Structure formats: C-alpha cells, structure tokens
Amino acid sequence: MEVLVSRALLRSRKSLALAVGTALLAPLALTAPAAADDRFTVTPLTFTVEAGDRTCTIDADLYRPAGVDAGRPAPAVLTTNGFGGSKADGSTDATAEAFAARGYVALAYSGLGFGRSGCLISLDDPRIDGRAASRLIDFLAGTHAADDGTVVDYVTRDGADDPRVGMLGGSYGGAVQMATAAVDQRVDALVPLITWHDLNHSLDPNNAEATTVPGAFKWQWTNGFFLIGEGQPLINPGLDPSRFGSPTCLHFVARACETQRLLISGRYPADGVEAMQRFASSVSPVSYLPQVKAPTLLVQGQADSLFTLNEAQDTYETLKAQGTRTKMIWQSWGHSGGLTDPAAGELNLGEGNLETSYVGRRILAWFDRYLHKNTSTDTGPDFAYYRDWQAGYGEADAVPSPSRRMYLSGDGKLVDNRAEVARGSRTYANWLVPTSHSESSLSGLLGIPDPEPYDTPGTYLGWRSRPLTAPLDVVGAPKARLKVVSPGTERVQDSGDAADRLVLFAKVYDVAPDGSKTLVNRLVAPVRVPDVTEPFTVELPGIVHRYETGHRLEFVIAASDTAYYGNRGVKPVTVVSAPDDTGVLELPLVRGSGS
C-alpha cells in the first residue's frame, strides 16, 4: 500500500515483488525544496521495542533543523513507509526532509517487518505497530533514549513527557497513524493519505449495505501484497531472526496468513468467515476510531480501486460523529493512477510543491494550526474535491447525499420518472470464467497496457438514459436499490458456505454521443447478495465526475469481473421491472437536476 512511485522504483519494474513493494505500497513523499546541507542534520538511530510477543529493533533517521535546540524547540513530524518500503525508499526520507527543511524535527522510521526494522508484518495493528510507534514518541519526549544513548531535548512539549508531534504518510503509513493515536493520546495531528477504513471491505468487498456476508475477493491487489510480504528475503537479504515466523507464514503474523489462505480458497465456511472478519477489523480503524482524538486531515484518492473514497468517508463520518476534529480532501491521484504525473493544480510528488498546490497548502496549514498552535490559521473547508473538468477544487460543508433518482425500465432504459418504466424482464448468466473487465490492478505499476473495460453480451444487463440536456456533476457514492431472481442460487444460498451466494458487479458508465464508454476510474461495486429473495441496496464507489451535455448514463450489473473472484457455478439472473416495482439508481449531485 503506498502513495508514491520514486525514481528508484521506476528502475525496478523488472521484479514484480520489488516493484509492488516500493512503487505502489510506499509512503507519500513531499520532497523538500532544494536546500543547502546546513538546513538540517540526519542521525541514524535504532530503538529496541516490544511488539506484541516479540522484541525487535526499529531502524530510524532523526532530522534536526539547524538552529533548533533546547532553548529554541520545534514540533516534530513522525513518518513511516507504505507497504514494502522503508525509511530510505525515496519517499519516506523525502517526507522527513521536506518538513525538516521547514523547521520541524522529523523522525522517519522503517515500519515493523520492512527495511531494516525487525518483527513480523502485523498490518498496522494498534497493539503492535501502534505501541511500537508510541515508543518513538517517548523518544521525542526526551524520556526514552535510542539504543546508542541518544536523547533529544529540543522538541516542543505540552507536558513533561508529552512532545508536540504530528504524523504524515500514505497507505500503510496512513493507517499506522490512527493505530498510534488510538493507543497514545499524545499525538497532536494526523494526515493519513489514501488508506483504509476496514480491510474486510478493502480486500474482500461486499457493497451490499447492512450485511455481514463476505464479499468478492480482490485477488490481484491482495496477492500482490502477500507476495511482497513473503518475499522479503529477496528484497532485503540478511533479515534478523525476529522477522521470521513459521515455514508456512514467513513474514506475516499467523492470522494474516490464515486470512489470505481462506480468501484464496474461494470458500466461506461460517467459522472461517467469522475469524477472518474479526481479524481484519482488529487491524483496521473501524475497530479503534473511538480512541482516536487527534485532529485528522484525511486525504483520499479518486483514482484508487484499492482503498476507495468510501473508506475515507466512513472514517470521516465516524470521527465527526464522535467529536474528533476532522476534515477530508478527495484528491485526483491514488493507488490506481496519477502518482507520477499529477493533474494540474495537484500536489506533485516529484516537485514537492507544498506551497503552490491545494493539498500541500492544506497539509501545511493543518500542522501550523495543531503543531505550532497558530489559532488564526485557516485549515480550510470540511470537505474538498478535485474536479478534472475545472482543474481545481470544489468545497462543501459535507459530502453530498443522493438527490436524483433514475429508474430501471423493463426495456433497458434508465428513465427519470417511475411512470415511464415499461413492464418487462431481462436475464443474463455467468460463465465459468470472467467475462467483464474493469482493470488489471497492477498494470500501471508494472508499466503494461490495460484493456479498456468491457462486458460480454449475455453476461450482463445495462440500462441507458436519454442524452443529457445539461451537465450533471456527481460527487459522492451513487446507490442502487435492486431485486433479482435467481432460483438456482435460492436453493443453495443457505448451504453453510457463503461462497454459494450470488455475486454481481454494479457500475455506472459515461456513454459519449459516439457510443464510446468510460468507466470512471475503472471502479466497480462487487456484491455478494445477502438473500436473493429480498431487495438489497448497493453503495457504489464514490466518484467526482461531470457527465457532459449529450452524454448518457448507463447502469450495469455484470456477472463477473477479472479483478475479483466471482460466482461458484453458473447462476442465471433475471431482473423484472414494473412501474410500481423496479430498481432505482440514486446519484449525489452538486450540479444538474436533483429531481
């Protein structure tokens, strides 16, 4: 899980393991402006910590700005890598340099199980990764020495053992911030970028609302991460003994490997599902956000099929509801695109344009307000979103709720009024191999072409609107209310194995006047239908998109998708429409008809 492709990564694409580990899974790099060597000093340090049932060493670098001392202390920024990276992966160190050059004390460290840090990979578990980071905060407080005896006395303090410290990083280096803040209330500010809310949804998503039924295994992303974790001896030879688990689970905690094995098996027995979901939740913010009190600026990427905008929105709404100061930005780039060539006006990771980009200015303001305690600093609106049609940001008090309804007609039309719905039924059936394609999840990382999204006739149903008479600006997560008929599924859905339940994939295309179709950011909503005898609601991935005048919307449900595990066995599906009983698509609009 990562937020930046560094130059070192771009040279390593010949190795899948190394590429996935450093390019897609490393942390955000905010490269400091060109500066003389006297702007700060860098001191390599190690720290021995207790991490779960193991004792291991954390490898870190301390950045001390020139002129900062006990008489002139400065706030600190703690940063670590994304999955597969390290303190020196070209992004973590650049983040530390950026803030050291701006007068902050910075401590960059390799996360547990990565770089030269010991212990197993524990997926940002607050009880392990969070506690380990808390020991680094002790160091910044001046109450705990590094292994060589180094002690700092030049970090601003709010109490005898309370340093003023913020955290910044992306993806894997984003979730660890919330894990740390949950176990250590001394953290003063968080800026997690493109990270997860619940790994159950991230890796095995079920976009049907209000269900605990497991979803559709996101096999490409998940297997890539697992390969990187288990391939650490190839990436970092000479690992210390604390980095090794068992012969069947080399570098992850055992429960992570058990979860991977269940997902890849294609089976969902009740006892296995319960254990999987319990573990995934325990290492996800969804389970510990009530303990997070530090002001949090969430930044999530629109081009991100790994951690969608919905995950950030769930975290945002939870923090807001419990009274934690939080704001949210939906930038353009994420795990799935825009990392090396950001859109106009976006934070450019190669240039480190903090002062001249919208997101960069917001990050600087956040730390100025909560680390420098400048109460007059404006930290911006509660919600902001990048608009590619306007090359800039829109701002709002909240994420828009669905405001326009469209209805699924029996003749394949998507109509504006229920009275226009024609009676009719339509049927599709899945094949035993995938017949629809949204993305090849690692294609951008590996530099290989990715076919345009497609659906094979007979294996999907689509409903297409009239040409729009004015633009529609959609900001947020569309929803669909559906009911399907699948007698074969009905007979086996209570078999005791949730894998027997029906799987479908919902999505919305933008259809141009020439008939060409765009699947916005290649995003789909996998659904394992809780009960085919009952209606169900699907929350689609959040988007920020303008449907232009003359374009059409097409809502599609497909039988499969190449990026996910799908149905077990052939399961025909029929959708019946009538004016008083039909499917409904709801769109969150900021411009256009809300009727």
Coordinates of C-alpha atoms in Angstrom, one line a residue:
M1 CA 0.0 0.0 0.0
E2 CA 1.7 3.1 -1.0
V3 CA 1.4 6.6 -2.1
L4 CA 4.4 7.4 -4.2
V5 CA 6.4 5.9 -7.1
S6 CA 10.0 7.0 -6.6
R7 CA 12.8 7.1 -9.1
A8 CA 14.3 4.0 -7.5
L9 CA 11.0 2.2 -8.0
L10 CA 10.8 3.1 -11.7
R11 CA 14.1 1.4 -12.2
S12 CA 12.9 -1.8 -10.6
R13 CA 9.9 -2.8 -12.7
K14 CA 11.6 -6.0 -13.9
S15 CA 10.9 -7.5 -10.5
L16 CA 7.2 -7.9 -9.6
A17 CA 7.9 -8.3 -5.9
L18 CA 10.2 -5.3 -5.7
A19 CA 8.0 -3.2 -7.9
V20 CA 4.8 -3.8 -5.9
G21 CA 6.7 -3.3 -2.7
T22 CA 8.3 0.0 -3.5
A23 CA 6.1 1.6 -6.1
L24 CA 2.6 1.0 -5.1
L25 CA 2.9 0.4 -1.5
A26 CA 5.3 3.1 -0.2
P27 CA 4.5 6.3 1.6
L28 CA 3.8 9.8 0.5
A29 CA 6.9 11.8 -0.5
L30 CA 6.8 15.5 0.0
T31 CA 10.2 16.4 -1.5
A32 CA 11.7 19.5 0.2
P33 CA 12.8 22.4 -2.0
A34 CA 16.5 22.4 -3.0
A35 CA 18.4 23.3 0.1
A36 CA 22.0 23.5 1.3
D37 CA 23.3 20.7 3.5
D38 CA 23.3 23.0 6.5
R39 CA 19.5 23.2 6.6
F40 CA 19.3 20.1 8.9
T41 CA 21.4 17.2 10.1
V42 CA 20.4 13.5 9.8
T43 CA 21.4 10.9 12.5
P44 CA 20.7 7.2 12.0
L45 CA 19.3 5.6 15.2
T46 CA 17.9 2.3 16.3
F47 CA 15.3 1.6 19.0
T48 CA 14.6 -1.8 20.7
V49 CA 10.9 -2.2 21.3
E50 CA 8.4 -4.7 22.5
A51 CA 6.0 -5.5 19.6
G52 CA 3.3 -8.0 20.6
D53 CA 5.0 -11.2 21.7
R54 CA 8.4 -10.2 20.1
T55 CA 11.3 -7.8 20.9
C56 CA 12.8 -6.2 17.8
T57 CA 14.7 -3.2 16.5
I58 CA 13.3 -0.2 14.7
D59 CA 15.6 1.5 12.2
A60 CA 15.1 5.3 12.1
D61 CA 16.6 8.6 11.0
L62 CA 16.4 11.7 13.1
Y63 CA 16.3 15.0 11.2
R64 CA 17.2 18.1 13.2
P65 CA 16.8 21.5 11.7
A66 CA 19.6 24.0 12.0
G67 CA 19.1 26.4 15.0
V68 CA 16.7 24.1 16.9
D69 CA 17.9 23.3 20.4
A70 CA 16.6 23.1 24.0
G71 CA 16.2 26.9 24.1
R72 CA 14.5 27.0 20.7
P73 CA 12.5 23.8 20.4
A74 CA 10.3 22.8 17.4
P75 CA 7.4 20.5 16.9
A76 CA 8.0 17.0 15.5
V77 CA 6.7 15.1 12.5
L78 CA 6.8 11.3 12.6
T79 CA 6.6 9.4 9.3
T80 CA 7.0 5.9 8.1
N81 CA 6.8 3.9 4.9
G82 CA 4.0 2.3 2.9
F83 CA 3.8 -1.5 2.5
G84 CA 7.1 -2.8 1.1
G85 CA 9.0 0.4 1.6
S86 CA 11.4 1.7 4.3
K87 CA 12.8 4.8 5.8
A88 CA 15.0 5.3 2.8
D89 CA 12.8 4.3 -0.1
G90 CA 12.9 7.7 -1.7
S91 CA 9.6 8.8 -0.3
T92 CA 9.7 8.4 3.5
D93 CA 13.1 10.2 3.7
A94 CA 11.8 12.9 1.3
T95 CA 8.9 13.5 3.6
A96 CA 11.2 13.9 6.5
E97 CA 13.5 16.2 4.5
A98 CA 10.5 18.3 3.4
F99 CA 9.5 19.1 7.0
A100 CA 13.0 19.4 8.4
A101 CA 13.7 22.0 5.7
R102 CA 10.6 23.8 7.0
G103 CA 11.8 23.8 10.6
Y104 CA 10.2 20.7 12.0
V105 CA 12.1 18.0 13.8
A106 CA 11.4 14.8 11.8
L107 CA 11.8 11.1 12.7
A108 CA 11.5 8.7 9.7
Y109 CA 11.4 5.0 10.5
S110 CA 11.0 1.7 8.7
G111 CA 7.8 0.1 9.8
L112 CA 7.8 -3.3 11.5
G113 CA 8.8 -6.0 9.1
F114 CA 10.2 -3.7 6.5
G115 CA 13.6 -2.2 5.6
R116 CA 16.0 -3.0 8.5
S117 CA 13.3 -3.0 11.2
G118 CA 12.6 -6.3 12.8
C119 CA 9.4 -8.2 13.8
L120 CA 6.7 -9.7 11.7
I121 CA 4.4 -7.7 9.4
S122 CA 1.3 -7.2 11.5
L123 CA -0.8 -4.9 9.2
D124 CA -0.7 -1.8 11.4
D125 CA -2.2 -3.5 14.4
P126 CA -2.6 -0.8 17.2
R127 CA -1.5 -3.4 19.8
I128 CA 1.8 -4.0 17.9
D129 CA 2.6 -1.3 15.3
G130 CA 0.8 1.4 17.3
R131 CA 2.6 0.5 20.5
A132 CA 5.9 0.5 18.7
A133 CA 5.4 4.0 17.3
S134 CA 4.4 5.1 20.8
R135 CA 7.9 4.2 22.0
L136 CA 9.3 6.6 19.3
I137 CA 7.0 9.3 20.8
D138 CA 8.7 8.6 24.1
F139 CA 12.0 9.3 22.4
L140 CA 10.7 12.6 21.0
A141 CA 9.5 13.5 24.5
G142 CA 13.1 13.1 25.8
T143 CA 12.0 10.3 28.2
H144 CA 13.5 7.4 26.3
A145 CA 16.9 7.0 24.7
A146 CA 17.8 5.4 21.4
D147 CA 19.9 2.3 21.6
D148 CA 23.1 4.3 21.4
G149 CA 22.1 6.5 24.2
T150 CA 20.9 9.5 22.1
V151 CA 18.3 11.7 23.9
V152 CA 16.5 14.7 22.4
D153 CA 15.6 17.8 24.4
Y154 CA 14.6 20.1 21.5
V155 CA 11.1 19.0 20.6
T156 CA 8.3 21.3 21.8
R157 CA 6.5 19.9 24.7
D158 CA 3.0 20.2 26.1
G159 CA 3.9 18.4 29.3
A160 CA 6.9 16.7 30.9
D161 CA 6.5 13.6 28.8
D162 CA 4.3 15.0 26.0
P163 CA 6.0 16.1 22.8
R164 CA 4.1 18.1 20.3
V165 CA 4.1 15.6 17.4
G166 CA 2.2 15.1 14.1
M167 CA 2.2 12.2 11.8
L168 CA 2.1 12.1 8.0
G169 CA 2.2 9.2 5.5
G170 CA 0.3 7.3 2.9
S171 CA -1.5 4.0 2.7
Y172 CA 0.2 1.6 5.1
G173 CA 1.9 4.7 6.5
G174 CA -1.5 6.2 6.8
A175 CA -3.3 3.6 8.9
V176 CA -0.5 3.4 11.4
Q177 CA -1.2 7.0 12.3
M178 CA -4.7 6.1 13.5
A179 CA -3.4 2.9 15.2
T180 CA -0.8 5.0 17.1
A181 CA -3.3 7.8 18.0
A182 CA -5.6 5.1 19.4
V183 CA -3.1 3.9 21.9
D184 CA -1.2 7.2 22.6
Q185 CA -3.2 10.4 23.2
R186 CA -0.1 12.5 22.9
V187 CA -0.3 12.6 19.1
D188 CA -1.4 16.1 18.2
A189 CA -2.2 15.9 14.5
L190 CA -2.7 13.3 11.8
V191 CA -2.6 13.4 8.0
P192 CA -3.4 9.9 6.7
L193 CA -3.3 9.7 2.9
I194 CA -5.1 7.1 0.7
T195 CA -5.5 4.5 3.5
W196 CA -8.2 2.0 4.6
H197 CA -11.1 2.1 7.0
D198 CA -11.9 -1.7 7.1
L199 CA -9.7 -4.3 5.5
N200 CA -12.7 -6.5 5.2
H201 CA -14.0 -4.1 2.6
S202 CA -10.7 -3.3 1.1
L203 CA -9.7 -6.9 0.3
D204 CA -13.0 -8.7 0.2
P205 CA -15.6 -6.0 -0.6
N206 CA -19.3 -6.5 -0.4
N207 CA -21.0 -3.3 -1.4
A208 CA -24.5 -4.5 -0.3
E209 CA -25.5 -2.3 2.6
A210 CA -26.2 -3.6 6.1
T211 CA -24.8 -7.1 5.7
T212 CA -22.0 -9.2 7.3
V213 CA -22.0 -11.6 4.3
P214 CA -18.4 -11.8 2.9
G215 CA -17.8 -10.2 -0.5
A216 CA -15.8 -10.8 -3.6
F217 CA -12.1 -11.5 -3.1
K218 CA -10.0 -8.7 -4.6
W219 CA -7.3 -11.2 -5.7
Q220 CA -4.9 -9.0 -7.7
W221 CA -4.3 -6.4 -5.1
T222 CA -4.3 -8.8 -2.1
N223 CA -2.0 -11.4 -3.7
G224 CA 0.5 -8.6 -4.8
F225 CA 0.8 -7.5 -1.1
F226 CA 1.2 -11.1 0.1
L227 CA 3.9 -11.7 -2.4
I228 CA 5.8 -8.6 -1.2
G229 CA 5.5 -9.6 2.4
E230 CA 6.6 -13.2 2.0
G231 CA 9.3 -12.2 -0.5
Q232 CA 11.2 -10.0 2.0
P233 CA 14.3 -12.2 2.0
L234 CA 14.7 -11.4 -1.8
I235 CA 14.1 -7.7 -1.2
N236 CA 16.1 -7.3 2.0
P237 CA 18.7 -10.1 2.4
G238 CA 20.1 -10.7 5.9
L239 CA 17.0 -10.2 7.9
D240 CA 17.2 -10.6 11.6
P241 CA 15.6 -13.6 13.3
S242 CA 12.6 -11.5 14.7
R243 CA 11.5 -11.1 11.1
F244 CA 10.7 -14.8 10.6
G245 CA 7.6 -16.6 11.6
S246 CA 6.8 -20.2 10.6
P247 CA 7.6 -22.2 7.5
T248 CA 4.0 -21.7 6.3
C249 CA 3.9 -18.0 7.2
L250 CA 7.4 -16.5 6.9
H251 CA 7.0 -12.8 7.5
F252 CA 3.4 -12.0 8.5
V253 CA 1.7 -12.6 11.8
A254 CA -0.1 -16.0 11.6
R255 CA -3.6 -14.7 11.4
A256 CA -2.8 -12.6 8.3
C257 CA -1.7 -15.8 6.5
E258 CA -4.8 -17.6 7.7
T259 CA -6.9 -14.9 6.2
Q260 CA -5.0 -15.0 2.9
R261 CA -5.5 -18.8 2.7
L262 CA -9.2 -18.5 3.3
L263 CA -9.7 -15.8 0.7
I264 CA -7.7 -17.6 -2.0
S265 CA -9.5 -20.9 -1.3
G266 CA -12.8 -19.5 -2.7
R267 CA -14.7 -20.9 0.2
Y268 CA -16.5 -19.0 3.0
P269 CA -17.4 -21.5 5.8
A270 CA -19.2 -19.7 8.7
D271 CA -16.4 -20.3 11.3
G272 CA -13.7 -19.3 8.9
V273 CA -15.6 -16.1 7.9
E274 CA -16.1 -15.1 11.5
A275 CA -12.4 -15.4 12.3
M276 CA -11.3 -13.6 9.1
Q277 CA -13.7 -10.7 9.7
R278 CA -12.7 -10.4 13.3
F279 CA -9.0 -10.2 12.5
A280 CA -9.4 -7.8 9.6
S281 CA -11.5 -5.5 11.7
S282 CA -9.0 -5.6 14.6
V283 CA -6.2 -4.2 12.4
S284 CA -8.5 -1.6 10.8
P285 CA -9.5 1.9 12.0
V286 CA -13.2 0.7 12.0
S287 CA -12.5 -1.1 15.3
Y288 CA -10.5 1.6 17.2
L289 CA -11.6 5.0 15.9
P290 CA -13.4 5.7 19.1
Q291 CA -10.0 6.1 20.8
V292 CA -8.6 8.5 18.1
K293 CA -8.9 12.0 19.4
A294 CA -6.1 13.8 17.4
P295 CA -7.2 16.3 14.8
T296 CA -7.2 14.4 11.5
L297 CA -6.9 15.6 7.9
L298 CA -7.9 12.7 5.6
V299 CA -6.7 12.8 2.0
Q300 CA -8.1 10.1 -0.3
G301 CA -7.5 9.5 -4.0
Q302 CA -10.2 9.3 -6.6
A303 CA -8.1 7.0 -8.8
D304 CA -8.0 4.3 -6.3
S305 CA -9.6 0.8 -6.6
L306 CA -7.7 -0.5 -3.6
F307 CA -8.9 2.0 -0.9
T308 CA -11.9 3.8 -2.4
L309 CA -13.3 7.2 -1.4
N310 CA -16.0 5.4 0.5
E311 CA -13.4 4.2 3.0
A312 CA -12.2 7.7 3.8
Q313 CA -15.8 8.9 4.0
D314 CA -16.6 6.1 6.6
T315 CA -13.6 7.2 8.7
Y316 CA -14.5 10.9 8.3
E317 CA -18.1 10.4 9.3
T318 CA -17.2 8.3 12.3
L319 CA -14.6 10.8 13.6
K320 CA -17.0 13.7 13.0
A321 CA -19.8 11.9 14.9
Q322 CA -17.7 11.4 17.9
G323 CA -16.4 15.0 18.1
T324 CA -12.9 14.5 16.7
R325 CA -11.8 17.4 14.6
T326 CA -11.5 16.2 11.1
K327 CA -11.6 17.4 7.5
M328 CA -11.4 15.5 4.2
I329 CA -9.9 16.1 0.8
W330 CA -10.6 13.9 -2.3
Q331 CA -7.5 14.5 -4.5
S332 CA -7.2 13.1 -8.0
W333 CA -4.5 10.5 -7.6
G334 CA -4.3 7.3 -5.7
H335 CA -3.1 3.8 -5.9
S336 CA -4.6 3.3 -9.3
G337 CA -3.2 6.3 -11.2
G338 CA -1.7 9.8 -11.3
L339 CA 1.2 9.1 -8.9
T340 CA 4.0 10.3 -11.2
D341 CA 2.1 12.7 -13.4
P342 CA -0.4 14.6 -11.2
A343 CA -3.2 16.6 -12.8
A344 CA -2.9 20.4 -13.0
G345 CA -3.1 22.1 -9.6
E346 CA -2.4 18.8 -7.7
L347 CA 0.4 18.1 -5.2
N348 CA 3.3 16.9 -7.4
L349 CA 5.3 14.3 -5.6
G350 CA 8.3 14.8 -7.9
E351 CA 8.5 18.5 -7.2
G352 CA 7.2 18.7 -3.6
N353 CA 5.1 21.8 -4.4
L354 CA 3.7 22.2 -1.0
E355 CA 3.2 25.9 -1.0
T356 CA 1.8 26.0 -4.6
S357 CA -0.6 23.1 -4.6
Y358 CA -4.0 22.9 -2.9
V359 CA -3.4 19.7 -0.9
G360 CA 0.2 20.8 0.0
R361 CA -1.1 24.1 1.4
R362 CA -3.8 22.3 3.4
I363 CA -1.2 20.0 5.0
L364 CA 1.0 22.9 5.9
A365 CA -2.0 24.7 7.4
W366 CA -3.1 21.7 9.4
F367 CA 0.3 21.3 11.0
D368 CA 0.6 25.1 11.6
R369 CA -2.7 25.1 13.4
Y370 CA -2.2 21.9 15.5
L371 CA 1.6 21.7 15.9
H372 CA 2.6 25.4 16.0
K373 CA -0.8 26.2 17.7
N374 CA -1.4 29.2 15.5
T375 CA -5.2 29.5 16.2
S376 CA -5.7 32.1 13.4
T377 CA -4.6 29.6 10.7
D378 CA -7.4 28.7 8.4
T379 CA -7.4 24.9 7.8
G380 CA -10.0 25.1 5.0
P381 CA -13.4 23.6 4.5
D382 CA -14.7 20.4 5.9
F383 CA -14.8 18.7 2.5
A384 CA -13.0 19.5 -0.7
Y385 CA -12.8 17.5 -4.0
Y386 CA -10.7 17.8 -7.2
R387 CA -12.7 18.5 -10.4
D388 CA -10.9 17.4 -13.5
W389 CA -13.3 19.4 -15.7
Q390 CA -12.3 22.6 -14.0
A391 CA -8.7 21.8 -12.9
G392 CA -9.3 22.9 -9.4
Y393 CA -11.1 22.1 -6.2
G394 CA -14.7 22.4 -5.2
E395 CA -15.5 22.9 -1.5
A396 CA -18.5 22.0 0.7
D397 CA -19.6 21.5 4.3
A398 CA -20.3 17.8 3.7
V399 CA -20.3 15.0 1.1
P400 CA -23.5 15.3 -0.9
S401 CA -26.2 12.8 -0.3
P402 CA -28.1 11.1 -3.2
S403 CA -30.6 13.7 -4.7
R404 CA -31.6 12.4 -8.1
R405 CA -33.4 9.1 -8.8
M406 CA -33.5 7.2 -12.0
Y407 CA -35.5 4.0 -12.6
L408 CA -34.6 0.7 -14.3
S409 CA -37.2 0.1 -17.1
G410 CA -38.0 -3.3 -18.5
D411 CA -36.9 -2.3 -22.0
G412 CA -33.3 -1.4 -20.9
K413 CA -33.9 2.3 -20.5
L414 CA -32.8 4.3 -17.4
V415 CA -35.7 6.8 -17.0
D416 CA -36.4 9.8 -14.9
N417 CA -39.9 9.0 -13.7
R418 CA -41.4 5.9 -12.4
A419 CA -44.4 6.3 -14.7
E420 CA -42.1 5.8 -17.7
V421 CA -41.0 2.3 -16.5
A422 CA -42.0 -0.3 -19.1
R423 CA -43.0 -3.8 -17.8
G424 CA -40.6 -6.5 -18.7
S425 CA -37.9 -8.9 -17.6
R426 CA -34.4 -9.4 -18.8
T427 CA -31.9 -12.2 -18.0
Y428 CA -28.1 -12.8 -18.0
A429 CA -25.9 -15.8 -16.9
N430 CA -22.3 -16.0 -15.8
W431 CA -19.8 -18.2 -17.5
L432 CA -17.2 -20.3 -15.5
V433 CA -14.6 -17.7 -16.5
P434 CA -14.7 -13.9 -16.1
T435 CA -16.5 -12.1 -18.9
S436 CA -16.3 -8.5 -17.7
H437 CA -13.2 -6.4 -17.1
S438 CA -12.7 -3.3 -15.1
E439 CA -9.0 -3.2 -14.5
S440 CA -5.7 -5.1 -14.2
S441 CA -4.9 -3.8 -10.8
L442 CA -1.1 -3.8 -11.1
S443 CA -0.9 -2.7 -14.8
G444 CA 0.1 0.9 -14.1
L445 CA 2.7 -0.2 -11.6
L446 CA 4.2 -2.7 -14.0
G447 CA 4.0 -0.4 -17.0
I448 CA 1.9 -2.8 -19.1
P449 CA -1.2 -1.9 -21.1
D450 CA -4.6 -2.5 -19.6
P451 CA -7.5 -3.3 -21.9
E452 CA -10.4 -0.9 -21.8
P453 CA -13.3 -2.0 -19.6
Y454 CA -15.7 -4.4 -21.3
D455 CA -18.7 -6.6 -20.8
T456 CA -19.5 -9.7 -22.8
P457 CA -23.1 -9.9 -24.2
G458 CA -25.3 -12.3 -22.4
T459 CA -23.4 -11.9 -19.2
Y460 CA -24.6 -8.5 -18.1
L461 CA -27.6 -6.2 -18.1
G462 CA -27.5 -2.5 -18.8
W463 CA -30.0 0.4 -18.5
R464 CA -29.2 3.6 -20.6
S465 CA -30.5 7.1 -20.1
R466 CA -31.6 9.7 -22.6
P467 CA -28.9 12.1 -23.7
L468 CA -28.4 14.8 -21.0
T469 CA -29.7 18.2 -21.8
A470 CA -27.3 19.8 -19.3
P471 CA -24.2 18.7 -17.4
L472 CA -24.6 16.5 -14.3
D473 CA -21.8 16.8 -11.7
V474 CA -21.7 13.8 -9.4
V475 CA -19.8 14.0 -6.2
G476 CA -20.1 11.0 -3.8
A477 CA -21.2 7.4 -3.8
P478 CA -24.2 6.5 -6.0
K479 CA -26.7 4.0 -4.6
A480 CA -28.9 1.4 -6.3
R481 CA -31.9 -0.5 -4.9
L482 CA -32.2 -3.8 -6.7
K483 CA -34.1 -7.1 -6.6
V484 CA -33.1 -10.1 -8.7
V485 CA -34.5 -13.5 -9.4
S486 CA -32.1 -16.5 -9.3
P487 CA -33.8 -19.7 -8.4
G488 CA -30.7 -21.8 -8.6
T489 CA -29.0 -19.6 -6.1
E490 CA -32.0 -19.5 -3.8
R491 CA -31.8 -23.3 -3.4
V492 CA -28.1 -23.2 -2.3
Q493 CA -27.6 -19.9 -0.6
D494 CA -28.2 -21.4 2.9
S495 CA -25.7 -24.2 2.3
G496 CA -23.4 -23.1 5.2
D497 CA -20.8 -21.8 2.7
A498 CA -21.4 -18.2 1.8
A499 CA -19.5 -18.8 -1.5
D500 CA -22.7 -20.4 -2.8
R501 CA -24.5 -17.0 -2.7
L502 CA -24.9 -14.9 -5.9
V503 CA -22.2 -12.5 -6.8
L504 CA -22.7 -9.5 -9.2
F505 CA -20.8 -6.3 -10.0
A506 CA -22.6 -2.9 -10.3
K507 CA -21.2 0.1 -12.1
V508 CA -22.1 3.3 -14.0
Y509 CA -20.7 4.1 -17.4
D510 CA -20.5 7.6 -19.1
V511 CA -21.5 7.0 -22.7
A512 CA -20.4 9.6 -25.2
P513 CA -22.5 10.7 -28.2
D514 CA -20.3 8.5 -30.4
G515 CA -21.1 5.4 -28.3
S516 CA -17.7 5.2 -26.6
K517 CA -18.0 4.3 -22.9
T518 CA -16.0 5.4 -19.8
L519 CA -16.0 3.6 -16.5
V520 CA -14.9 6.4 -14.2
N521 CA -11.6 5.5 -12.6
R522 CA -12.4 1.8 -13.6
L523 CA -14.4 1.4 -10.4
V524 CA -17.0 -1.3 -9.8
A525 CA -19.1 -2.4 -6.8
P526 CA -18.8 -6.1 -6.0
V527 CA -21.9 -7.5 -4.3
R528 CA -22.4 -10.9 -2.8
V529 CA -26.2 -10.8 -2.5
P530 CA -27.3 -11.4 1.1
D531 CA -30.6 -13.0 0.1
V532 CA -31.9 -13.3 -3.5
T533 CA -35.5 -13.5 -2.2
E534 CA -35.3 -9.9 -0.9
P535 CA -34.4 -6.4 -2.3
F536 CA -31.0 -5.1 -1.4
T537 CA -29.2 -1.8 -1.6
V538 CA -25.8 -1.3 -3.3
E539 CA -23.4 1.5 -2.4
L540 CA -21.2 2.1 -5.5
P541 CA -17.7 3.6 -5.2
G542 CA -17.5 7.3 -4.7
I543 CA -16.6 9.4 -7.7
V544 CA -16.2 13.0 -8.7
H545 CA -17.3 13.3 -12.3
R546 CA -19.1 15.5 -14.8
Y547 CA -21.5 13.8 -17.2
E548 CA -21.5 16.3 -20.1
T549 CA -24.4 17.5 -22.1
G550 CA -25.3 15.0 -24.8
H551 CA -23.8 12.1 -22.8
R552 CA -25.8 9.2 -21.4
L553 CA -25.5 7.3 -18.1
E554 CA -25.6 3.5 -18.3
F555 CA -26.1 1.5 -15.1
V556 CA -24.8 -2.1 -15.5
I557 CA -24.9 -5.2 -13.4
A558 CA -22.4 -7.8 -14.6
A559 CA -21.9 -11.5 -13.7
S560 CA -18.1 -11.2 -13.2
D561 CA -15.0 -9.1 -13.2
T562 CA -11.4 -10.1 -13.9
A563 CA -10.1 -8.3 -10.8
Y564 CA -12.2 -10.4 -8.4
Y565 CA -13.3 -13.9 -7.6
G566 CA -16.9 -14.4 -8.7
N567 CA -19.7 -16.9 -8.7
R568 CA -19.2 -20.6 -7.9
G569 CA -21.2 -22.4 -10.5
V570 CA -23.5 -21.0 -13.2
K571 CA -26.2 -18.7 -11.7
P572 CA -28.7 -17.2 -14.2
V573 CA -30.1 -13.8 -13.0
T574 CA -33.4 -12.2 -14.1
V575 CA -34.4 -8.6 -13.3
V576 CA -38.2 -7.8 -13.5
S577 CA -39.4 -4.3 -13.9
A578 CA -42.8 -2.7 -13.5
P579 CA -43.8 0.9 -12.7
D580 CA -44.7 0.2 -9.1
D581 CA -41.8 -2.3 -8.5
T582 CA -38.4 -1.7 -10.2
G583 CA -34.8 -1.0 -9.5
V584 CA -33.7 2.6 -8.6
L585 CA -30.4 4.4 -9.1
E586 CA -29.7 7.4 -6.9
L587 CA -27.0 10.0 -7.7
P588 CA -25.4 12.6 -5.4
L589 CA -25.4 15.7 -7.4
V590 CA -23.7 19.1 -6.9
R591 CA -24.9 20.4 -10.3
G592 CA -27.8 19.4 -12.5
S593 CA -31.3 18.3 -11.9
G594 CA -32.0 16.9 -8.5
S595 CA -35.5 15.8 -9.4

